[in-house]
PDB file of C-alpha atoms in Angstrom:
ATOM      1  CA  MET A   1      18.252 -21.294  15.963  1.00 47.00           C
ATOM      2  CA  SER A   2      20.448 -19.983  13.179  1.00 51.00           C
ATOM      3  CA  ASP A   3      20.047 -19.779   9.428  1.00 59.00           C
ATOM      4  CA  VAL A   4      23.720 -20.725   9.018  1.00 60.00           C
ATOM      5  CA  PRO A   5      24.435 -24.446   9.495  1.00 61.00           C
ATOM      6  CA  GLY A   6      27.087 -25.058  12.140  1.00 68.00           C
ATOM      7  CA  ALA A   7      26.743 -21.604  13.694  1.00 76.00           C
ATOM      8  CA  PRO A   8      28.197 -21.152  17.206  1.00 81.00           C
ATOM      9  CA  ALA A   9      24.692 -20.574  18.558  1.00 85.00           C
ATOM     10  CA  ASP A  10      23.741 -24.065  17.344  1.00 88.00           C
ATOM     11  CA  LEU A  11      26.648 -25.603  19.261  1.00 87.00           C
ATOM     12  CA  LEU A  12      25.683 -23.758  22.432  1.00 89.00           C
ATOM     13  CA  ARG A  13      22.020 -24.722  22.081  1.00 92.00           C
ATOM     14  CA  SER A  14      22.845 -28.382  21.394  1.00 90.00           C
ATOM     15  CA  LEU A  15      25.294 -28.674  24.307  1.00 91.00           C
ATOM     16  CA  THR A  16      22.876 -26.962  26.700  1.00 93.00           C
ATOM     17  CA  ARG A  17      19.955 -29.110  25.627  1.00 94.00           C
ATOM     18  CA  ALA A  18      22.009 -32.337  25.810  1.00 91.00           C
ATOM     19  CA  GLU A  19      23.257 -31.461  29.313  1.00 92.00           C
ATOM     20  CA  ARG A  20      19.738 -30.721  30.568  1.00 95.00           C
ATOM     21  CA  LEU A  21      18.235 -33.874  29.097  1.00 94.00           C
ATOM     22  CA  LEU A  22      21.103 -36.060  30.314  1.00 92.00           C
ATOM     23  CA  SER A  23      20.884 -34.545  33.803  1.00 94.00           C
ATOM     24  CA  ARG A  24      17.140 -35.176  33.867  1.00 95.00           C
ATOM     25  CA  ARG A  25      17.599 -38.803  32.797  1.00 94.00           C
ATOM     26  CA  LEU A  26      20.408 -39.524  35.257  1.00 94.00           C
ATOM     27  CA  GLY A  27      18.551 -37.617  37.965  1.00 95.00           C
ATOM     28  CA  THR A  28      15.723 -40.120  37.584  1.00 95.00           C
ATOM     29  CA  VAL A  29      18.170 -43.024  37.946  1.00 95.00           C
ATOM     30  CA  LEU A  30      19.765 -41.480  41.045  1.00 96.00           C
ATOM     31  CA  ALA A  31      16.469 -40.417  42.647  1.00 95.00           C
ATOM     32  CA  ASP A  32      15.787 -44.006  43.721  1.00 92.00           C
ATOM     33  CA  ASP A  33      18.759 -43.612  46.064  1.00 93.00           C
ATOM     34  CA  ALA A  34      17.887 -40.043  47.070  1.00 94.00           C
ATOM     35  CA  LEU A  35      20.988 -38.669  45.343  1.00 96.00           C
ATOM     36  CA  THR A  36      21.223 -35.561  43.212  1.00 95.00           C
ATOM     37  CA  ILE A  37      23.297 -35.051  40.086  1.00 95.00           C
ATOM     38  CA  GLU A  38      25.597 -32.828  42.171  1.00 95.00           C
ATOM     39  CA  ALA A  39      26.099 -35.590  44.745  1.00 97.00           C
ATOM     40  CA  TRP A  40      26.826 -38.019  41.905  1.00 96.00           C
ATOM     41  CA  ARG A  41      29.475 -35.666  40.522  1.00 95.00           C
ATOM     42  CA  VAL A  42      31.147 -35.532  43.934  1.00 97.00           C
ATOM     43  CA  LEU A  43      31.090 -39.325  44.308  1.00 97.00           C
ATOM     44  CA  CYS A  44      32.544 -39.752  40.803  1.00 96.00           C
ATOM     45  CA  LEU A  45      35.387 -37.349  41.502  1.00 96.00           C
ATOM     46  CA  LEU A  46      36.212 -39.005  44.811  1.00 97.00           C
ATOM     47  CA  ALA A  47      36.027 -42.493  43.291  1.00 97.00           C
ATOM     48  CA  ASP A  48      39.645 -42.195  42.107  1.00 95.00           C
ATOM     49  CA  GLY A  49      40.684 -42.801  45.732  1.00 93.00           C
ATOM     50  CA  GLN A  50      43.182 -39.940  45.801  1.00 93.00           C
ATOM     51  CA  GLY A  51      41.160 -37.629  48.002  1.00 94.00           C
ATOM     52  CA  HIS A  52      40.494 -34.098  46.825  1.00 95.00           C
ATOM     53  CA  SER A  53      40.534 -30.710  48.471  1.00 94.00           C
ATOM     54  CA  MET A  54      37.179 -29.073  48.951  1.00 94.00           C
ATOM     55  CA  SER A  55      38.146 -26.285  46.541  1.00 92.00           C
ATOM     56  CA  GLU A  56      38.968 -28.868  43.872  1.00 93.00           C
ATOM     57  CA  VAL A  57      35.676 -30.683  44.478  1.00 95.00           C
ATOM     58  CA  SER A  58      33.844 -27.359  44.312  1.00 94.00           C
ATOM     59  CA  ALA A  59      35.384 -26.536  40.931  1.00 91.00           C
ATOM     60  CA  GLU A  60      34.902 -30.000  39.410  1.00 89.00           C
ATOM     61  CA  ALA A  61      31.331 -30.344  40.676  1.00 91.00           C
ATOM     62  CA  SER A  62      30.484 -26.779  39.584  1.00 91.00           C
ATOM     63  CA  LEU A  63      29.191 -25.891  43.027  1.00 94.00           C
ATOM     64  CA  PRO A  64      29.850 -22.815  45.157  1.00 95.00           C
ATOM     65  CA  PRO A  65      31.814 -23.622  48.339  1.00 93.00           C
ATOM     66  CA  GLY A  66      28.867 -23.116  50.713  1.00 93.00           C
ATOM     67  CA  THR A  67      26.601 -25.399  48.708  1.00 95.00           C
ATOM     68  CA  LEU A  68      29.352 -28.003  48.448  1.00 95.00           C
ATOM     69  CA  THR A  69      29.902 -27.953  52.215  1.00 95.00           C
ATOM     70  CA  LYS A  70      26.206 -28.690  52.821  1.00 96.00           C
ATOM     71  CA  LEU A  71      26.234 -31.448  50.206  1.00 97.00           C
ATOM     72  CA  VAL A  72      29.381 -33.074  51.614  1.00 97.00           C
ATOM     73  CA  ASP A  73      27.863 -32.839  55.119  1.00 97.00           C
ATOM     74  CA  GLN A  74      24.889 -34.852  53.805  1.00 97.00           C
ATOM     75  CA  LEU A  75      27.198 -37.408  52.192  1.00 98.00           C
ATOM     76  CA  VAL A  76      29.161 -37.690  55.457  1.00 98.00           C
ATOM     77  CA  ASP A  77      25.879 -38.231  57.347  1.00 98.00           C
ATOM     78  CA  ARG A  78      25.068 -41.076  54.928  1.00 97.00           C
ATOM     79  CA  ASN A  79      28.525 -42.602  55.506  1.00 98.00           C
ATOM     80  CA  LEU A  80      29.488 -42.191  51.835  1.00 98.00           C
ATOM     81  CA  VAL A  81      32.265 -39.602  52.317  1.00 98.00           C
ATOM     82  CA  PHE A  82      34.729 -38.676  55.031  1.00 97.00           C
ATOM     83  CA  ARG A  83      37.052 -35.696  55.459  1.00 96.00           C
ATOM     84  CA  ARG A  84      40.638 -35.572  56.638  1.00 95.00           C
ATOM     85  CA  ILE A  85      43.196 -32.831  57.110  1.00 93.00           C
ATOM     86  CA  ASP A  86      45.592 -32.758  54.157  1.00 89.00           C
ATOM     87  CA  PRO A  87      48.918 -34.163  55.435  1.00 87.00           C
ATOM     88  CA  MET A  88      50.873 -31.878  53.061  1.00 88.00           C
ATOM     89  CA  ASP A  89      48.955 -28.682  53.891  1.00 89.00           C
ATOM     90  CA  ARG A  90      47.245 -28.815  57.265  1.00 89.00           C
ATOM     91  CA  ARG A  91      45.119 -25.787  56.349  1.00 89.00           C
ATOM     92  CA  ARG A  92      43.269 -27.854  53.738  1.00 92.00           C
ATOM     93  CA  ILE A  93      40.619 -30.514  54.131  1.00 92.00           C
ATOM     94  CA  ARG A  94      40.521 -33.453  51.726  1.00 95.00           C
ATOM     95  CA  ALA A  95      37.427 -35.544  51.005  1.00 97.00           C
ATOM     96  CA  TYR A  96      37.448 -39.295  50.333  1.00 97.00           C
ATOM     97  CA  LEU A  97      34.883 -42.025  49.724  1.00 98.00           C
ATOM     98  CA  THR A  98      34.227 -44.402  52.587  1.00 98.00           C
ATOM     99  CA  ALA A  99      34.158 -48.146  51.889  1.00 98.00           C
ATOM    100  CA  ARG A 100      30.370 -47.872  51.720  1.00 98.00           C
ATOM    101  CA  GLY A 101      30.749 -44.877  49.403  1.00 98.00           C
ATOM    102  CA  ARG A 102      32.939 -46.919  47.043  1.00 98.00           C
ATOM    103  CA  ARG A 103      30.396 -49.741  46.966  1.00 98.00           C
ATOM    104  CA  GLU A 104      27.526 -47.317  46.378  1.00 97.00           C
ATOM    105  CA  HIS A 105      29.453 -45.513  43.640  1.00 98.00           C
ATOM    106  CA  GLU A 106      30.186 -48.816  41.863  1.00 97.00           C
ATOM    107  CA  ARG A 107      26.543 -49.908  42.099  1.00 97.00           C
ATOM    108  CA  LEU A 108      25.217 -46.550  40.901  1.00 97.00           C
ATOM    109  CA  ASP A 109      27.842 -46.365  38.158  1.00 95.00           C
ATOM    110  CA  GLN A 110      26.494 -49.633  36.748  1.00 95.00           C
ATOM    111  CA  ARG A 111      22.936 -48.266  36.809  1.00 95.00           C
ATOM    112  CA  VAL A 112      24.006 -45.006  35.150  1.00 93.00           C
ATOM    113  CA  ARG A 113      25.973 -46.875  32.472  1.00 92.00           C
ATOM    114  CA  ALA A 114      22.975 -49.144  31.807  1.00 92.00           C
ATOM    115  CA  SER A 115      20.741 -46.106  31.399  1.00 92.00           C
ATOM    116  CA  LEU A 116      23.195 -44.549  28.954  1.00 89.00           C
ATOM    117  CA  ALA A 117      23.563 -47.837  27.076  1.00 89.00           C
ATOM    118  CA  GLU A 118      19.790 -47.815  26.491  1.00 90.00           C
ATOM    119  CA  LEU A 119      20.396 -44.612  24.537  1.00 86.00           C
ATOM    120  CA  GLY A 120      23.316 -46.103  22.647  1.00 84.00           C
ATOM    121  CA  VAL A 121      25.722 -43.768  24.465  1.00 78.00           C
ATOM    122  CA  GLU A 122      29.096 -45.222  25.400  1.00 73.00           C
ATOM    123  CA  THR A 123      30.753 -43.339  28.256  1.00 69.00           C
ATOM    124  CA  ASP A 124      34.244 -44.272  27.103  1.00 63.00           C
ATOM    125  CA  SER A 125      33.609 -42.949  23.618  1.00 73.00           C
ATOM    126  CA  ASP A 126      35.430 -40.359  21.580  1.00 74.00           C
ATOM    127  CA  LEU A 127      32.656 -37.897  22.488  1.00 80.00           C
ATOM    128  CA  VAL A 128      33.905 -37.591  26.081  1.00 82.00           C
ATOM    129  CA  ASP A 129      37.472 -36.983  24.872  1.00 86.00           C
ATOM    130  CA  ARG A 130      36.301 -34.367  22.386  1.00 86.00           C
ATOM    131  CA  LEU A 131      34.225 -32.556  25.013  1.00 86.00           C
ATOM    132  CA  ASP A 132      37.161 -32.651  27.459  1.00 86.00           C
ATOM    133  CA  ASP A 133      39.370 -31.138  24.763  1.00 89.00           C
ATOM    134  CA  LEU A 134      36.788 -28.390  24.201  1.00 88.00           C
ATOM    135  CA  VAL A 135      36.665 -27.667  27.947  1.00 87.00           C
ATOM    136  CA  ASP A 136      40.473 -27.535  28.054  1.00 89.00           C
ATOM    137  CA  ARG A 137      40.513 -24.979  25.230  1.00 90.00           C
ATOM    138  CA  LEU A 138      37.817 -22.872  26.874  1.00 88.00           C
ATOM    139  CA  ASP A 139      39.441 -22.983  30.339  1.00 85.00           C
ATOM    140  CA  PRO A 140      43.210 -22.430  30.119  1.00 79.00           C
ATOM    141  CA  THR A 141      43.647 -22.855  33.893  1.00 76.00           C
ATOM    142  CA  ARG A 142      42.110 -26.327  33.714  1.00 65.00           C
ATOM    143  CA  ARG A 143      44.417 -27.259  30.861  1.00 55.00           C
ATOM    144  CA  ARG A 144      47.416 -26.091  32.877  1.00 53.00           C
ATOM    145  CA  ASP A 145      46.233 -27.948  35.994  1.00 58.00           C
ATOM    146  CA  ARG A 146      45.658 -31.172  34.040  1.00 55.00           C
ATOM    147  CA  ALA A 147      49.036 -30.894  32.320  1.00 54.00           C
ATOM    148  CA  ASP A 148      50.744 -30.409  35.689  1.00 53.00           C
ATOM    149  CA  ALA A 149      48.965 -33.477  37.058  1.00 53.00           C
ATOM    150  CA  THR A 150      49.305 -35.815  34.088  1.00 51.00           C
ATOM    151  CA  GLY A 151      51.955 -34.420  31.785  1.00 48.00           C
ATOM    152  CA  PRO A 152      51.225 -32.905  28.383  1.00 47.00           C
ATOM    153  CA  ARG A 153      48.072 -33.958  26.575  1.00 43.00           C
ATOM    154  CA  ARG A 154      48.199 -35.258  23.014  1.00 38.00           C
TER     155      ARG A 154
END
């Protein structure tokens, strides 16, 4: 793309291409269970058991609120997710995995990890940490939110 090795355009091209190819590969794994990448992102976020507001899920899953609502409705219909009023702020709705949703997430997580292992990609590798650090630098509000939730990062 660029005549200069290591040019910013090369980074953007490589990240975009990797994301598309990884999404395509994982989409194939998830298709057997009629799940989309977006649904997988929602299940992964909710797998921490803390419950998350719909606005938080929308931001983390990179979905507009209307699209997220339809997706969560589908996951509720499949008994993978349930919603509850936030006890701290009754104006908010929080989403959680059902017991079936937890089991399905665990099963699918194993299949996704196996698919990545075939590529020699370890999900707990330094690459994930480095990409998270890049995202934190590019999105100051995310960095602030994560620091508030977990204390200062490295």
